[in-house]
Coordinates of N, CA and C in Angstrom, one line a residue:
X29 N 0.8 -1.2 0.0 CA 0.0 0.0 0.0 C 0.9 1.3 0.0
X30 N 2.1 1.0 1.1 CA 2.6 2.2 0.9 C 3.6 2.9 -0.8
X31 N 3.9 1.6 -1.4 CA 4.2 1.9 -2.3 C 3.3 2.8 -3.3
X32 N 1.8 2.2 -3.4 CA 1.2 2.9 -4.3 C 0.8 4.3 -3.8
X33 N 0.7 4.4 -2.5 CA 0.6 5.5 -2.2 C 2.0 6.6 -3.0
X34 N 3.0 6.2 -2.9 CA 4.3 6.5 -3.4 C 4.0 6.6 -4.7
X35 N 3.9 6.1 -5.4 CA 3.7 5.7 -6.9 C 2.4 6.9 -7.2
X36 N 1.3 6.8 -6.6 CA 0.8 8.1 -7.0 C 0.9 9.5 -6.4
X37 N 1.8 9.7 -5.6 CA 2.6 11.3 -5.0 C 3.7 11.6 -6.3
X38 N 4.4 10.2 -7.0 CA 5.3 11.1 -7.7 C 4.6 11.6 -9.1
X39 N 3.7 10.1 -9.3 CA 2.4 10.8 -10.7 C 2.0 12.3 -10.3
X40 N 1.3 12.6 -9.0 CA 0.9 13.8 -8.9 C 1.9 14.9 -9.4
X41 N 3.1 14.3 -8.8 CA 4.4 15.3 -8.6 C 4.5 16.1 -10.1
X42 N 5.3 15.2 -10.7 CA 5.3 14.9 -12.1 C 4.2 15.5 -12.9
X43 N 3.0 15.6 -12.5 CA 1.8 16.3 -13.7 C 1.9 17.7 -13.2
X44 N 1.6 17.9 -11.9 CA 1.7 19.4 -11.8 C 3.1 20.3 -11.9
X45 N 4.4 19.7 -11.9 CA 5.5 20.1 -12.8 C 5.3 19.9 -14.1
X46 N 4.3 19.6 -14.8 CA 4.8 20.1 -16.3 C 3.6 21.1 -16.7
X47 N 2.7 21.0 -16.0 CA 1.4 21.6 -16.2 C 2.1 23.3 -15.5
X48 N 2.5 23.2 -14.6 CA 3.4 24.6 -14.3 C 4.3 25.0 -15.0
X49 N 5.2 24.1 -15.9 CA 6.2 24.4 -16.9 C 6.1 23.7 -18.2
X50 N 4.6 24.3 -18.9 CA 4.8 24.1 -20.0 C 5.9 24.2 -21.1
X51 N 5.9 23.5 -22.3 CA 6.8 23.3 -22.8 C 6.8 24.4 -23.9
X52 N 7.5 25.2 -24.3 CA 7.6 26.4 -25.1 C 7.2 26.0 -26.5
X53 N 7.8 24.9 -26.9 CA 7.5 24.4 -28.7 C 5.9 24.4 -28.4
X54 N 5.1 24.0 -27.7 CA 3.7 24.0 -27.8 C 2.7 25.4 -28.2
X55 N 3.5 26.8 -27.8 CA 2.9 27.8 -28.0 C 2.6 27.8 -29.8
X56 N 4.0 28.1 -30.6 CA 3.6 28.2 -31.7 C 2.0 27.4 -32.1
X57 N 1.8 26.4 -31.7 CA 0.8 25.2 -32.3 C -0.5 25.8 -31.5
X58 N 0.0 26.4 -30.3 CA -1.5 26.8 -30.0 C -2.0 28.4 -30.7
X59 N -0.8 28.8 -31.4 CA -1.4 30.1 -31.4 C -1.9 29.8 -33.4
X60 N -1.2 29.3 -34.0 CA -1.8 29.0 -35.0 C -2.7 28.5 -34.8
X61 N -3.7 27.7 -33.8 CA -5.2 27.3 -33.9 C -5.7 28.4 -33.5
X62 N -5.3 29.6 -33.0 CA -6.2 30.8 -32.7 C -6.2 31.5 -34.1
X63 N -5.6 31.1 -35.2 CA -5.4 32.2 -36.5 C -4.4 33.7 -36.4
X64 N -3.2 32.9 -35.5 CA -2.3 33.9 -35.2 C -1.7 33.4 -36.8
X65 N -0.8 34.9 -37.1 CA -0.1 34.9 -37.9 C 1.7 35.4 -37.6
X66 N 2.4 34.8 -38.5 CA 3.9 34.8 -38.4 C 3.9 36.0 -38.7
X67 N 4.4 36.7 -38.6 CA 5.4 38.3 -38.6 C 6.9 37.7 -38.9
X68 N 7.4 38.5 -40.1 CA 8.6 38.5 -39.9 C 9.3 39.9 -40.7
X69 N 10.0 40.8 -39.3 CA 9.8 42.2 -39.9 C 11.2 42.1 -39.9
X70 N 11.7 43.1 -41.3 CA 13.0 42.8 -41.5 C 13.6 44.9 -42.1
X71 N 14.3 45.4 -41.2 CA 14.7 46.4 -41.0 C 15.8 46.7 -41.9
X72 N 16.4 48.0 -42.7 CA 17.6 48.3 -43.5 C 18.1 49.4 -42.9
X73 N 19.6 49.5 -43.0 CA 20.2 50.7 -43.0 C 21.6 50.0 -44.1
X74 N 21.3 51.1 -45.0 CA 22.4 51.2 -45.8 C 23.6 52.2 -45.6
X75 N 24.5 52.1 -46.3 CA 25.8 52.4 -46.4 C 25.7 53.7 -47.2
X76 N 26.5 54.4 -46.3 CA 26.4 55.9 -47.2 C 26.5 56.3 -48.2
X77 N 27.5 55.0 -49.0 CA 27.8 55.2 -49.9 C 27.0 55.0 -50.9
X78 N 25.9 54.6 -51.3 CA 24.8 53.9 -51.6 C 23.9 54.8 -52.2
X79 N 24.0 54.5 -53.5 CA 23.3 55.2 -54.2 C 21.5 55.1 -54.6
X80 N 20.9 56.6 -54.6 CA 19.3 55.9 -54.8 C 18.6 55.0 -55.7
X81 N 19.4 55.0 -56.7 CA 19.3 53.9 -57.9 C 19.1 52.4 -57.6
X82 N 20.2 52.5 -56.1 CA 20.5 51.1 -55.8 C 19.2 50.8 -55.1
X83 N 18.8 51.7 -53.7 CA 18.6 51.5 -52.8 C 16.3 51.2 -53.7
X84 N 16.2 52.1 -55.1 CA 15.2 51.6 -55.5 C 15.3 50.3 -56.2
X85 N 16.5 49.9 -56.8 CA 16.3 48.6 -57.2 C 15.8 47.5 -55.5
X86 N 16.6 47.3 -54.9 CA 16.3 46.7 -53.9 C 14.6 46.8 -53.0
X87 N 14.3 47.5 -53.6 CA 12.8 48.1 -52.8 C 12.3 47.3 -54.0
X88 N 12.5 47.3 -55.3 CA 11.7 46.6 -56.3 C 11.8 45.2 -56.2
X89 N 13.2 44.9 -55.8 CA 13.5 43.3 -56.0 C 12.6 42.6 -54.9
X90 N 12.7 43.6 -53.6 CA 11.7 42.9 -52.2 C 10.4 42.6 -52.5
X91 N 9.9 43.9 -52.9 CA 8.4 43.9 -53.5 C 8.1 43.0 -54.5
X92 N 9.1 41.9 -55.2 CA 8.6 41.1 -56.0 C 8.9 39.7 -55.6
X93 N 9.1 39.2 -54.1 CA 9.2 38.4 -53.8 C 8.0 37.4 -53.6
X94 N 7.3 38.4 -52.8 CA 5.5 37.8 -52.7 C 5.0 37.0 -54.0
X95 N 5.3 37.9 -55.4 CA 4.6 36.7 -56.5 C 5.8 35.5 -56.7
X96 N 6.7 35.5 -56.2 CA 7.6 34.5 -56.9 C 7.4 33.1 -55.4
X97 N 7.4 33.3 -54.3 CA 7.6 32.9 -53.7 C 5.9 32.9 -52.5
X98 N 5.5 31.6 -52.8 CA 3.9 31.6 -52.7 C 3.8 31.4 -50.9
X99 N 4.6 31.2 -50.0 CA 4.6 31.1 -49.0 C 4.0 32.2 -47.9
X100 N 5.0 33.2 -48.6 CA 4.5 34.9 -48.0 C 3.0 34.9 -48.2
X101 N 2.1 35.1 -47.7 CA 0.9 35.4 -47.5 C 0.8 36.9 -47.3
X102 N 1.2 37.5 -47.2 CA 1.5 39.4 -46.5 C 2.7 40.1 -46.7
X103 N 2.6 41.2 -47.1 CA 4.0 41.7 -47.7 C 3.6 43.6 -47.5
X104 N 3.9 44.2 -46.9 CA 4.2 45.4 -46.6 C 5.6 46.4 -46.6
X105 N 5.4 47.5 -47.0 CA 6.9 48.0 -46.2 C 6.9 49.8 -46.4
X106 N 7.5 50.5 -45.8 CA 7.6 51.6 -46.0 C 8.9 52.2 -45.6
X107 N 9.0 53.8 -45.1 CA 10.1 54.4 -45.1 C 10.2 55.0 -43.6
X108 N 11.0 55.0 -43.2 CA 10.8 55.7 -41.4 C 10.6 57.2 -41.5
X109 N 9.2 57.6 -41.0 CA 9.4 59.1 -40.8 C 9.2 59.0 -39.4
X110 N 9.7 58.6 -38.5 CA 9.5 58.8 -37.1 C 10.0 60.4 -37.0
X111 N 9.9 61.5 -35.8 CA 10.3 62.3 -35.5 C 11.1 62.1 -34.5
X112 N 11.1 61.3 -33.8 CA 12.0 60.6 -32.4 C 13.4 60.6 -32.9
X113 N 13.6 60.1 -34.2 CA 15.4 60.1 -34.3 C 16.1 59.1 -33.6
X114 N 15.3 57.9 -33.4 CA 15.7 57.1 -32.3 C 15.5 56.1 -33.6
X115 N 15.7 55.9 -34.7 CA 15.8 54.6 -36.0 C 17.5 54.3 -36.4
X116 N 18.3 55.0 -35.5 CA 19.7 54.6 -36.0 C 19.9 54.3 -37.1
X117 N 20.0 55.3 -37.8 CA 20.3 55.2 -39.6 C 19.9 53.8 -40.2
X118 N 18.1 53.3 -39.6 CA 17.8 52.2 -40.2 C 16.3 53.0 -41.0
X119 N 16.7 52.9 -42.7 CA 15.5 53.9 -43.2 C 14.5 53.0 -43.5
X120 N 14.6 51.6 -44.0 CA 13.6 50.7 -44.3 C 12.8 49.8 -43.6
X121 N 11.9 49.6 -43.6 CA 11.1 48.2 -42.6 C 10.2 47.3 -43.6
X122 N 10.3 46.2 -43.4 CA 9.3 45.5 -44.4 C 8.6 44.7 -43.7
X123 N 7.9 43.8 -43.7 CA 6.6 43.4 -43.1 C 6.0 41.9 -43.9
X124 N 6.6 40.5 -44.0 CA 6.2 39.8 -44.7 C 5.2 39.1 -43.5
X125 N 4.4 38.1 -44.0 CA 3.3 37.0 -42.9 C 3.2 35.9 -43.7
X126 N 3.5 35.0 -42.7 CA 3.2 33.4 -43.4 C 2.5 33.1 -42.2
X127 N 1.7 32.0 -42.9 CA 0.5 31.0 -41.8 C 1.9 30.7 -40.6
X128 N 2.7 30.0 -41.0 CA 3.5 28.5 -40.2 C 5.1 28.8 -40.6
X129 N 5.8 28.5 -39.1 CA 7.3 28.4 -39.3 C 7.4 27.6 -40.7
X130 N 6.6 26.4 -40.4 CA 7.2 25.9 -41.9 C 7.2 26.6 -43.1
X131 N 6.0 27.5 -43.4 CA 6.0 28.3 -44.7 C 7.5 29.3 -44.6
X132 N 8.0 30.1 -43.2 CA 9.0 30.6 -43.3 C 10.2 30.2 -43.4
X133 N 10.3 28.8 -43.4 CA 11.3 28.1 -43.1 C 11.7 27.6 -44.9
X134 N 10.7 27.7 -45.0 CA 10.6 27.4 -46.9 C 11.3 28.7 -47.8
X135 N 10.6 30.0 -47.0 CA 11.0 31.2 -47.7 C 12.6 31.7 -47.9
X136 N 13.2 31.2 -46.3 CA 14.6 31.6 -45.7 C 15.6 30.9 -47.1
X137 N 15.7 29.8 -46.9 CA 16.8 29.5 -48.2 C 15.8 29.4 -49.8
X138 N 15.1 30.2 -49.9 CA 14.4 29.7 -51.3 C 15.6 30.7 -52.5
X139 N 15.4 29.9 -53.4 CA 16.5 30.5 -54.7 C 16.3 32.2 -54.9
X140 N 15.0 32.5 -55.0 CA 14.9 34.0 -55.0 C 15.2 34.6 -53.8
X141 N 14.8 34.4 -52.4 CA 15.2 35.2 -51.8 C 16.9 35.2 -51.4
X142 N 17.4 33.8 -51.9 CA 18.7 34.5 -51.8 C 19.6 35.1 -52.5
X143 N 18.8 34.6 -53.8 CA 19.5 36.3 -55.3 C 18.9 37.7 -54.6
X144 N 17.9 37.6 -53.6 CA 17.6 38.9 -53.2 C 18.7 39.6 -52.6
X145 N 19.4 38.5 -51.2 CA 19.6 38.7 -50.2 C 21.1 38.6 -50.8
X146 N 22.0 38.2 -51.8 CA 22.9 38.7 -53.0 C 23.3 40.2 -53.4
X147 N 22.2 40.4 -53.8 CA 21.7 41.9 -54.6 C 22.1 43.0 -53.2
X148 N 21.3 42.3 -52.1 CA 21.4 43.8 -51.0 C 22.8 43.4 -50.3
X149 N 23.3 42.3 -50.0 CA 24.6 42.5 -49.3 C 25.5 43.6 -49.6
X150 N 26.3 43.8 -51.1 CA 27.2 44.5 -50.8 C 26.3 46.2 -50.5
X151 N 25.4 46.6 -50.7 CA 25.3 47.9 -50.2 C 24.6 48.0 -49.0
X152 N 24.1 47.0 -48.0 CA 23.9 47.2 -46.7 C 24.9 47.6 -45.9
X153 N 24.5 48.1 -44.7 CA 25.5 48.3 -43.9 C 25.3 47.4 -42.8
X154 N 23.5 47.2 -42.2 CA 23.2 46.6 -41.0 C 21.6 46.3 -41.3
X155 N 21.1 45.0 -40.7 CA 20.1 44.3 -40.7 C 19.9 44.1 -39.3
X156 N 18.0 44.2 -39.3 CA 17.7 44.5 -37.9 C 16.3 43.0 -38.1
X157 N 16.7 41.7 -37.9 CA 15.1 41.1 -38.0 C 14.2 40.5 -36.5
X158 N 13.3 40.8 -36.7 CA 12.6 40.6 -35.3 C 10.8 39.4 -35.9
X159 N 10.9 38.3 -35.4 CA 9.8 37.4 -36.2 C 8.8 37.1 -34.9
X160 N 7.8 37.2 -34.8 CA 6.8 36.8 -34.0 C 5.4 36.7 -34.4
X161 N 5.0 36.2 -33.2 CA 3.3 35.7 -33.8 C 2.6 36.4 -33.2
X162 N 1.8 36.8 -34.3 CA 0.5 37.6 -33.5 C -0.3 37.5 -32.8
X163 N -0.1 38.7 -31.4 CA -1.6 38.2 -30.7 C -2.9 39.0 -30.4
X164 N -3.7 38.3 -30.1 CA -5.1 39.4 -30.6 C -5.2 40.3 -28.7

């Protein structure tokens, strides 16, 4: 008897340690059943040297990734007018959404975005990316 009494103190033990420390990989899964979406915001600051010619090719090359590459589901981006002065010579932001890490995970080495990501190296200076899931 005393054993099972033993045997179910450590079951107890044991469920309410994991029920208090869920496991992190489980969020993504729960938030895509809420119809969260991936964010993955991807920041520029170029090199002074850097001419506007360039810096429009690269705005055109990003903005043509969405048709080439069917994963992106959302594609935004614009130019910093903050008044704050607090963007550290970062002028670009872009704004792509995929359902699922896996769609992003497809996007990261795909052939176009790395002739993209080719094209912008030599005139970047610094890259700022920050990826999360949205929540309501």
């Amino acid at each position: 008897m005393k054993i099972k009494a033993l045997l179910l103190f450590i079951t107890i033990s044991f469920t309410v340690k994991a029920l208090a420390n869920p496991d992190k990989h489980i969020i993504p899964t729960i938030m895509i059943e809420n119809d969260s979406l991936l964010r993955h915001t991807v920041f520029f600051k170029f090199k002074e040297s850097t001419k506007a010619d360039q810096i429009k090719k690269i705005e055109e090359a990003f903005s043509a990734l969405p048709s080439k590459i069917e994963q992106i589901k959302g594609y935004e981006w614009g130019l910093n007018n903050s008044p704050e002065g607090l963007n550290k010579g970062f002028t670009h932001a872009f704004f792509l959404t995929f359902k699922s890490e896996e769609d992003r995970a497809i996007y990261l080495p795909h052939p176009d975005h790395k002739a993209f990501v080719a094209l912008l190296t030599p005139i970047l200076e610094d890259v700022f990316v920050v990826d999360y899931w949205t929540k309501q």
